[in-house]
Short mmCIF file of C-alpha atoms in Angstrom, two decimals:
data_model
loop_
_atom_site.label_atom_id
_atom_site.label_comp_id
_atom_site.label_asym_id
_atom_site.label_seq_id
_atom_site.Cartn_x
_atom_site.Cartn_y
_atom_site.Cartn_z
CA MET A 912 17.29 -44.35 60.30
CA LYS A 913 19.53 -42.02 61.17
CA PHE A 914 21.93 -42.91 58.58
CA LYS A 915 19.36 -42.73 56.15
CA THR A 916 18.64 -39.16 56.92
CA ALA A 917 22.15 -38.34 56.96
CA LEU A 918 22.50 -39.65 53.60
CA GLY A 919 19.45 -38.35 52.40
CA LEU A 920 20.57 -34.48 53.60
CA LEU A 921 23.93 -35.04 51.95
CA LEU A 922 22.30 -36.01 48.81
CA VAL A 923 20.30 -32.88 48.75
CA SER A 924 23.36 -30.73 50.14
CA SER A 925 25.13 -31.94 47.14
CA LEU A 926 22.58 -31.52 44.59
CA VAL A 927 22.06 -28.04 45.97
CA GLY A 928 25.78 -27.17 45.76
CA VAL A 929 26.15 -28.61 42.29
CA ALA A 930 23.09 -26.20 41.09
CA ILE A 931 24.63 -22.71 43.06
CA ARG A 932 28.21 -23.68 41.14
CA GLY A 933 26.72 -24.10 37.71
CA CYS A 934 25.13 -20.87 37.96
CA ASN A 935 28.02 -19.38 39.24
CA GLY A 936 29.98 -20.65 36.59
CA LYS A 937 27.58 -19.96 33.52
CA VAL A 938 26.91 -15.95 32.83
CA VAL A 939 24.21 -15.66 30.10
CA GLN A 940 22.00 -12.86 29.05
CA PHE A 941 18.58 -11.68 28.83
CA ILE A 942 17.47 -9.61 26.21
CA PHE A 943 14.39 -7.11 25.90
CA GLY A 944 13.88 -5.18 22.66
CA ASP A 945 12.39 -4.68 19.31
CA SER A 946 12.71 -5.72 15.76
CA LEU A 947 16.30 -4.85 15.89
CA SER A 948 16.75 -7.60 18.50
CA ASP A 949 14.00 -10.04 17.61
CA VAL A 950 15.58 -13.57 17.01
CA GLY A 951 12.11 -15.30 16.14
CA ASN A 952 9.50 -14.41 18.69
CA ASN A 953 7.33 -12.71 16.26
CA ASN A 954 7.58 -15.31 13.58
CA ARG A 955 5.84 -17.48 16.09
CA LEU A 956 2.70 -15.10 16.75
CA ASN A 957 0.57 -16.14 14.32
CA MET A 958 -1.48 -12.98 13.77
CA SER A 959 1.65 -10.55 14.14
CA LEU A 960 1.77 -8.57 11.17
CA ALA A 961 5.58 -8.00 11.84
CA GLN A 962 7.37 -10.77 10.78
CA ALA A 963 10.88 -11.66 9.38
CA SER A 964 9.58 -15.06 8.05
CA LEU A 965 10.16 -14.91 4.40
CA PRO A 966 13.21 -14.63 2.07
CA TYR A 967 15.33 -12.88 1.82
CA TYR A 968 15.61 -12.40 5.52
CA GLY A 969 18.24 -14.33 7.08
CA ILE A 970 20.34 -14.92 3.65
CA ASP A 971 23.62 -14.20 5.51
CA PHE A 972 22.83 -16.25 8.68
CA GLY A 973 23.54 -20.00 8.81
CA ASN A 974 21.75 -22.04 6.09
CA GLY A 975 20.28 -18.68 4.51
CA LEU A 976 16.56 -19.23 5.60
CA PRO A 977 14.61 -16.52 7.54
CA ASN A 978 15.20 -16.99 11.20
CA GLY A 979 13.07 -14.23 12.91
CA ARG A 980 15.88 -11.64 12.57
CA PHE A 981 14.75 -8.57 10.86
CA THR A 982 18.09 -8.24 8.70
CA ASN A 983 20.26 -10.62 6.59
CA GLY A 984 22.54 -11.46 9.19
CA ARG A 985 23.34 -10.76 12.62
CA THR A 986 21.60 -8.57 14.99
CA VAL A 987 23.58 -5.89 17.22
CA ALA A 988 23.17 -8.04 20.31
CA ASP A 989 24.50 -10.70 18.48
CA ILE A 990 27.60 -9.36 17.85
CA ILE A 991 27.94 -7.64 21.45
CA GLY A 992 27.05 -10.87 23.01
CA ASP A 993 29.78 -12.96 20.77
CA SER A 994 32.39 -10.50 21.35
CA THR A 995 32.08 -10.81 25.00
CA GLY A 996 32.15 -14.61 25.27
CA LEU A 997 28.24 -14.60 25.80
CA PRO A 998 25.82 -17.36 24.34
CA ARG A 999 23.26 -15.97 22.20
CA PRO A 1000 19.85 -16.35 23.81
CA PRO A 1001 17.09 -18.20 21.77
CA ALA A 1002 14.02 -16.72 21.42
CA LEU A 1003 11.13 -17.39 24.07
CA LEU A 1004 8.78 -18.88 21.90
CA ASP A 1005 11.40 -21.36 20.37
CA PRO A 1006 10.01 -24.76 20.92
CA SER A 1007 13.47 -26.06 21.93
CA LEU A 1008 13.46 -23.60 24.98
CA ASP A 1009 13.20 -25.41 28.55
CA GLU A 1010 14.79 -24.80 32.03
CA LYS A 1011 18.35 -26.47 30.88
CA VAL A 1012 18.14 -24.03 27.63
CA ILE A 1013 17.75 -21.03 29.75
CA LEU A 1014 20.12 -21.76 32.25
CA GLU A 1015 22.96 -22.47 29.45
CA ASN A 1016 22.10 -19.52 27.15
CA GLY A 1017 19.55 -17.26 28.82
CA VAL A 1018 16.45 -15.73 26.78
CA ASN A 1019 15.58 -13.37 24.54
CA TYR A 1020 12.30 -11.69 24.80
CA ALA A 1021 12.80 -8.95 22.09
CA SER A 1022 9.46 -8.32 19.60
CA GLY A 1023 9.36 -6.83 16.11
CA GLY A 1024 7.02 -3.84 16.98
CA GLY A 1025 7.29 -3.63 20.34
CA GLY A 1026 7.89 -0.44 22.47
CA ILE A 1027 8.45 0.74 25.93
CA LEU A 1028 4.74 1.74 25.78
CA ASN A 1029 1.67 -0.91 25.70
CA GLN A 1030 -0.12 1.08 22.78
CA THR A 1031 2.72 1.24 20.78
CA GLY A 1032 2.68 -0.80 17.32
CA THR A 1033 -0.73 -1.96 17.98
CA TYR A 1034 -1.80 -2.17 14.23
CA PHE A 1035 0.88 -5.12 14.08
CA ILE A 1036 -1.81 -6.89 16.09
CA GLN A 1037 0.65 -9.04 17.96
CA ARG A 1038 3.78 -8.14 19.49
CA PHE A 1039 5.45 -8.36 23.10
CA SER A 1040 5.65 -4.36 24.44
CA LEU A 1041 8.46 -4.04 27.09
CA TRP A 1042 5.83 -4.79 30.22
CA LYS A 1043 5.05 -7.92 28.21
CA GLN A 1044 8.35 -8.79 28.17
CA ILE A 1045 9.01 -8.23 32.06
CA GLU A 1046 5.68 -10.26 32.71
CA LEU A 1047 7.17 -12.85 30.43
CA PHE A 1048 10.36 -12.65 32.07
CA GLN A 1049 8.77 -13.37 35.59
CA GLY A 1050 7.48 -16.61 34.35
CA THR A 1051 11.03 -17.59 33.21
CA ILE A 1052 11.96 -16.87 37.05
CA GLU A 1053 9.38 -18.86 38.27
CA LEU A 1054 10.25 -21.89 36.04
CA ILE A 1055 13.97 -21.72 37.28
CA LYS A 1056 13.17 -21.65 40.79
CA LYS A 1057 11.13 -24.39 40.61
CA ARG A 1058 14.66 -26.31 39.31
CA LEU A 1059 16.85 -24.58 41.50
CA GLY A 1060 15.15 -23.07 44.48
CA LYS A 1061 15.13 -19.45 45.38
CA GLN A 1062 18.71 -19.10 46.80
CA ALA A 1063 20.04 -20.40 43.49
CA THR A 1064 17.87 -18.84 41.31
CA ASP A 1065 18.47 -15.28 42.82
CA ARG A 1066 22.34 -15.85 42.44
CA PHE A 1067 21.61 -16.94 38.90
CA PHE A 1068 19.59 -13.87 37.68
CA GLN A 1069 21.72 -11.69 39.66
CA ASP A 1070 24.87 -12.60 38.04
CA ALA A 1071 23.28 -12.59 34.39
CA ARG A 1072 23.58 -9.61 31.60
CA TYR A 1073 20.51 -7.99 30.45
CA VAL A 1074 19.92 -5.52 27.32
CA VAL A 1075 17.17 -3.33 27.01
CA ALA A 1076 16.73 -2.00 23.31
CA LEU A 1077 13.76 -0.11 22.61
CA GLY A 1078 12.10 3.29 21.84
CA SER A 1079 12.23 3.82 18.28
CA ASN A 1080 8.85 2.05 17.63
CA ASP A 1081 7.36 4.32 20.50
CA PHE A 1082 8.19 7.03 17.79
CA ILE A 1083 8.01 6.07 14.54
CA ASN A 1084 4.78 3.47 15.27
CA ASN A 1085 2.97 5.59 17.83
CA TYR A 1086 3.87 9.14 18.35
CA LEU A 1087 4.80 10.57 15.01
CA MET A 1088 1.72 8.69 13.45
CA PRO A 1089 -1.75 10.84 13.76
CA VAL A 1090 -3.81 7.51 14.02
CA TYR A 1091 -2.56 7.29 17.71
CA ALA A 1092 -3.82 9.40 20.35
CA ASP A 1093 -0.41 10.04 21.66
CA SER A 1094 0.32 12.00 18.65
CA TRP A 1095 -2.05 14.62 19.98
CA ARG A 1096 -2.04 14.02 23.86
CA TYR A 1097 1.47 14.95 24.02
CA ASN A 1098 4.35 17.53 22.54
CA ASP A 1099 7.63 16.63 21.84
CA GLN A 1100 8.90 17.24 25.51
CA THR A 1101 6.00 15.95 27.15
CA PHE A 1102 6.01 12.34 25.16
CA ILE A 1103 9.72 11.95 26.17
CA LYS A 1104 8.87 12.79 29.85
CA TYR A 1105 6.47 10.20 29.53
CA LEU A 1106 8.51 7.69 27.97
CA MET A 1107 11.28 7.92 30.69
CA GLU A 1108 8.62 7.76 33.44
CA THR A 1109 7.79 4.56 32.03
CA LEU A 1110 11.15 3.36 31.50
CA GLN A 1111 12.21 4.08 34.88
CA GLN A 1112 9.19 1.92 36.04
CA GLN A 1113 10.18 -0.94 34.23
CA LEU A 1114 13.78 -0.69 34.91
CA LEU A 1115 12.78 -0.48 38.96
CA VAL A 1116 10.63 -3.80 38.21
CA LEU A 1117 13.97 -5.50 36.52
CA HIS A 1118 16.10 -4.43 39.33
CA LYS A 1119 13.40 -5.94 41.72
CA LEU A 1120 13.60 -9.31 39.78
CA GLY A 1121 17.47 -9.61 39.72
CA ALA A 1122 18.69 -7.43 36.87
CA ARG A 1123 21.74 -6.02 38.19
CA LYS A 1124 23.98 -5.72 35.11
CA LEU A 1125 22.09 -3.97 32.58
CA MET A 1126 22.72 -2.24 29.29
CA VAL A 1127 20.35 -0.11 27.58
CA PHE A 1128 20.93 0.60 23.80
CA GLY A 1129 20.30 4.30 22.75
CA LEU A 1130 18.56 5.31 19.54
CA GLY A 1131 19.93 6.01 16.27
CA PRO A 1132 19.22 8.81 13.79
CA MET A 1133 15.80 7.32 12.86
CA GLY A 1134 14.82 9.96 10.74
CA CYS A 1135 16.90 8.62 8.28
CA ILE A 1136 16.06 5.34 7.76
CA PRO A 1137 14.75 4.66 4.30
CA LEU A 1138 11.14 4.49 5.16
CA GLN A 1139 11.05 8.03 6.99
CA ARG A 1140 12.99 9.36 3.78
CA VAL A 1141 10.75 8.13 1.43
CA LEU A 1142 7.63 9.44 3.32
CA SER A 1143 9.28 13.12 3.16
CA THR A 1144 8.64 15.08 0.40
CA THR A 1145 12.33 15.74 -0.18
CA GLY A 1146 13.78 12.16 0.11
CA LYS A 1147 16.06 13.46 2.95
CA CYS A 1148 16.34 12.87 6.64
CA GLN A 1149 13.36 14.01 8.37
CA GLU A 1150 15.13 16.09 11.16
CA ARG A 1151 12.21 16.21 13.50
CA ALA A 1152 12.54 12.43 14.22
CA ASN A 1153 16.25 12.81 14.69
CA LYS A 1154 16.12 15.63 17.07
CA LEU A 1155 13.65 13.22 19.08
CA ALA A 1156 16.06 10.50 19.25
CA LEU A 1157 18.76 12.61 20.50
CA SER A 1158 16.45 14.04 23.31
CA PHE A 1159 15.52 10.27 23.84
CA ASN A 1160 19.43 9.48 24.49
CA LYS A 1161 19.70 12.53 26.44
CA ALA A 1162 17.00 11.65 28.89
CA ALA A 1163 17.83 7.95 29.04
CA SER A 1164 21.10 8.39 29.57
CA LYS A 1165 20.65 10.64 32.80
CA LEU A 1166 18.05 8.11 33.78
CA LEU A 1167 20.39 5.20 33.93
CA VAL A 1168 22.86 7.60 35.84
CA ASP A 1169 20.34 8.52 38.61
CA LEU A 1170 19.00 4.91 39.06
CA GLU A 1171 22.60 3.43 39.22
CA THR A 1172 23.32 5.53 42.54
CA GLN A 1173 19.75 4.71 43.94
CA LEU A 1174 19.59 1.05 43.32
CA PRO A 1175 22.02 -1.27 45.19
CA ASP A 1176 24.24 -3.36 43.13
CA ALA A 1177 22.95 -1.70 39.96
CA SER A 1178 25.78 -1.55 37.20
CA TYR A 1179 23.98 0.48 34.26
CA LYS A 1180 25.50 1.28 31.00
CA PHE A 1181 23.92 3.38 28.25
CA GLY A 1182 25.30 2.70 24.58
CA ASP A 1183 24.93 6.03 22.46
CA ALA A 1184 25.93 5.08 18.87
CA TYR A 1185 23.84 7.68 17.52
CA ASP A 1186 26.97 10.20 16.16
CA VAL A 1187 28.59 7.29 14.44
CA VAL A 1188 25.71 6.23 12.61
CA ASP A 1189 24.77 9.62 11.41
CA ASP A 1190 28.22 9.96 10.29
CA VAL A 1191 28.16 6.74 8.37
CA ILE A 1192 24.71 7.58 6.76
CA ARG A 1193 25.96 11.10 5.90
CA ASN A 1194 29.52 9.97 4.78
CA PRO A 1195 28.84 6.31 3.73
CA TYR A 1196 32.21 5.78 1.45
CA LYS A 1197 34.17 6.68 4.47
CA TYR A 1198 33.07 3.50 6.19
CA GLY A 1199 33.16 1.23 3.07
CA PHE A 1200 29.59 1.66 2.20
CA ASP A 1201 28.18 2.59 -1.13
CA ASN A 1202 24.61 3.34 -0.21
CA ALA A 1203 23.02 4.89 2.97
CA ASP A 1204 19.56 6.06 1.86
CA SER A 1205 17.76 2.92 0.33
CA PRO A 1206 17.10 -0.72 1.16
CA CYS A 1207 19.05 -3.51 -0.04
CA CYS A 1208 15.97 -5.33 -0.36
CA SER A 1209 13.30 -3.54 -1.94
CA LEU A 1210 10.36 -4.10 -4.78
CA GLY A 1211 13.00 -2.14 -7.24
CA ASN A 1212 11.03 1.29 -7.34
CA ILE A 1213 7.97 0.59 -5.59
CA ARG A 1214 8.63 2.21 -2.21
CA PRO A 1215 7.92 1.95 0.42
CA ALA A 1216 8.36 -1.78 0.27
CA LEU A 1217 7.65 -2.62 4.26
CA THR A 1218 8.94 -5.99 4.34
CA CYS A 1219 11.57 -7.84 2.06
CA THR A 1220 9.80 -10.99 0.62
CA PRO A 1221 10.62 -13.53 -2.39
CA ALA A 1222 9.49 -11.06 -4.97
CA SER A 1223 12.02 -8.57 -3.85
CA THR A 1224 15.02 -7.50 -5.64
CA LEU A 1225 18.47 -7.72 -3.84
CA CYS A 1226 21.21 -5.36 -4.24
CA GLY A 1227 24.41 -6.56 -5.87
CA ASP A 1228 26.70 -6.29 -3.04
CA ARG A 1229 25.10 -6.48 0.55
CA SER A 1230 28.05 -5.66 2.59
CA LYS A 1231 27.89 -2.14 0.67
CA TYR A 1232 24.49 -1.15 1.63
CA VAL A 1233 23.67 0.66 5.14
CA PHE A 1234 20.03 -0.88 5.06
CA TRP A 1235 18.92 -4.22 4.72
CA ASP A 1236 14.98 -2.84 4.19
CA GLU A 1237 12.85 0.01 5.16
CA TYR A 1238 13.65 0.11 8.70
CA HIS A 1239 16.38 -2.30 9.45
CA PRO A 1240 20.36 -2.19 9.12
CA SER A 1241 22.12 -4.66 7.33
CA ASP A 1242 24.89 -7.10 9.14
CA SER A 1243 27.52 -4.78 8.00
CA ALA A 1244 25.93 -1.78 9.70
CA ASN A 1245 25.23 -3.58 12.50
CA GLU A 1246 28.82 -4.74 13.02
CA LEU A 1247 29.72 -1.24 12.70
CA ILE A 1248 27.30 -0.12 15.47
CA ALA A 1249 28.22 -3.16 17.76
CA LYS A 1250 32.01 -2.05 17.49
CA GLU A 1251 30.73 1.54 18.44
CA LEU A 1252 28.56 0.08 21.48
CA ILE A 1253 31.52 -1.99 22.44
CA LYS A 1254 33.61 0.87 22.97
CA LYS A 1255 30.94 3.00 24.83
CA PHE A 1256 30.45 -0.04 27.45
CA GLY A 1257 33.91 -0.14 28.09
CA PHE A 1258 34.44 -4.04 27.07
CA MET A 1259 38.16 -2.90 26.19
CA GLY A 1260 38.99 -6.84 26.99
CA ALA A 1261 36.37 -8.06 24.28
CA ASP A 1262 36.99 -10.18 21.18
CA SER A 1263 36.70 -8.38 17.80
CA PRO A 1264 33.21 -9.63 16.54
CA SER A 1265 32.96 -12.68 15.03
CA PRO A 1266 32.18 -12.76 11.23
CA ALA A 1267 28.87 -13.35 9.70
CA PRO A 1268 27.74 -17.09 9.26
CA GLU A 1269 28.59 -18.35 5.92
CA ALA A 1270 26.35 -16.71 3.33
CA ALA A 1271 23.49 -18.79 1.61
CA SER A 1272 23.87 -18.31 -2.20
CA ALA A 1273 21.85 -15.18 -3.48
CA PRO A 1274 19.14 -15.51 -6.28
CA SER A 1275 20.99 -13.46 -8.89
CA PRO A 1276 21.02 -10.22 -7.41
CA SER A 1277 21.01 -7.11 -9.51
CA ASP A 1278 21.83 -3.23 -8.18
CA GLU A 1279 18.80 -0.97 -7.85
#
């Protein structure tokens, strides 16, 4: 009897040891974000009006079919992860996701139309706000805890890397739209204060749940996306939106510095690529682009074309366009942004970003 008990304890000890060593040997990432980082969650939200489920989304990624990314190729998070040797985490709603996949690859909770605030993007009907993404992350922790136990689970999530990349929808699909109460309830300064107070609460919860190594992506010149240009009376960038992005970046950067000094074992990095993206938009030829003010995928002269569809017309050379659709950068622009963030994050030993997956054949594109 004593021998059986000892043998049982030895086996349990060995299994726990394997679990802990497995966690130590595999660092994965957990991504929280919006359509700039979504890799398929919204495509599985049946009622969502923000989906990348139709051609020609994904035309330069893998088999060229739509995969949930709101671009023709890779996201910024894809490229940074590849450069730093981290696996690409699948979407939370990917049918293949299970405990083993999570332990090997992490999870991407990003959702098109989502924001820091719960009320952001409500007209998309279905989307995950950051609070909802954090709630779903808690469910992931409980799932892994049942498999590994508390000690190994805590270590796994504390060793992981975290990306938080939201904020533009809180302006474009909330504060700057008169249909939302926030547009008249706040002014520019008080709205950003409200965003920072909310983001602080969210980052504190994430830290409590184990997020120790965390990167926050800043906002780009959102007043220069094609949608904002076409909605202006001049066709130029909307400078108020750009100033709000700059104010957000300044406040978020300070917030991260403050939290890093207050929270134990916190390593927080803020990635601000605003200046380089702004320069690309104002001087596209300097960076190898031909167009920085209109989307590669559009319905010809019908603007704004809020999404890319099989009826859309593609530009002649997708690598020469900064923007893929009215909202989102192209794969080429994402690579440039990722390289800038890699420098800002200090990943000096990172490999160069991998090339985009082999492009699918394009359907006789024509110049716009």
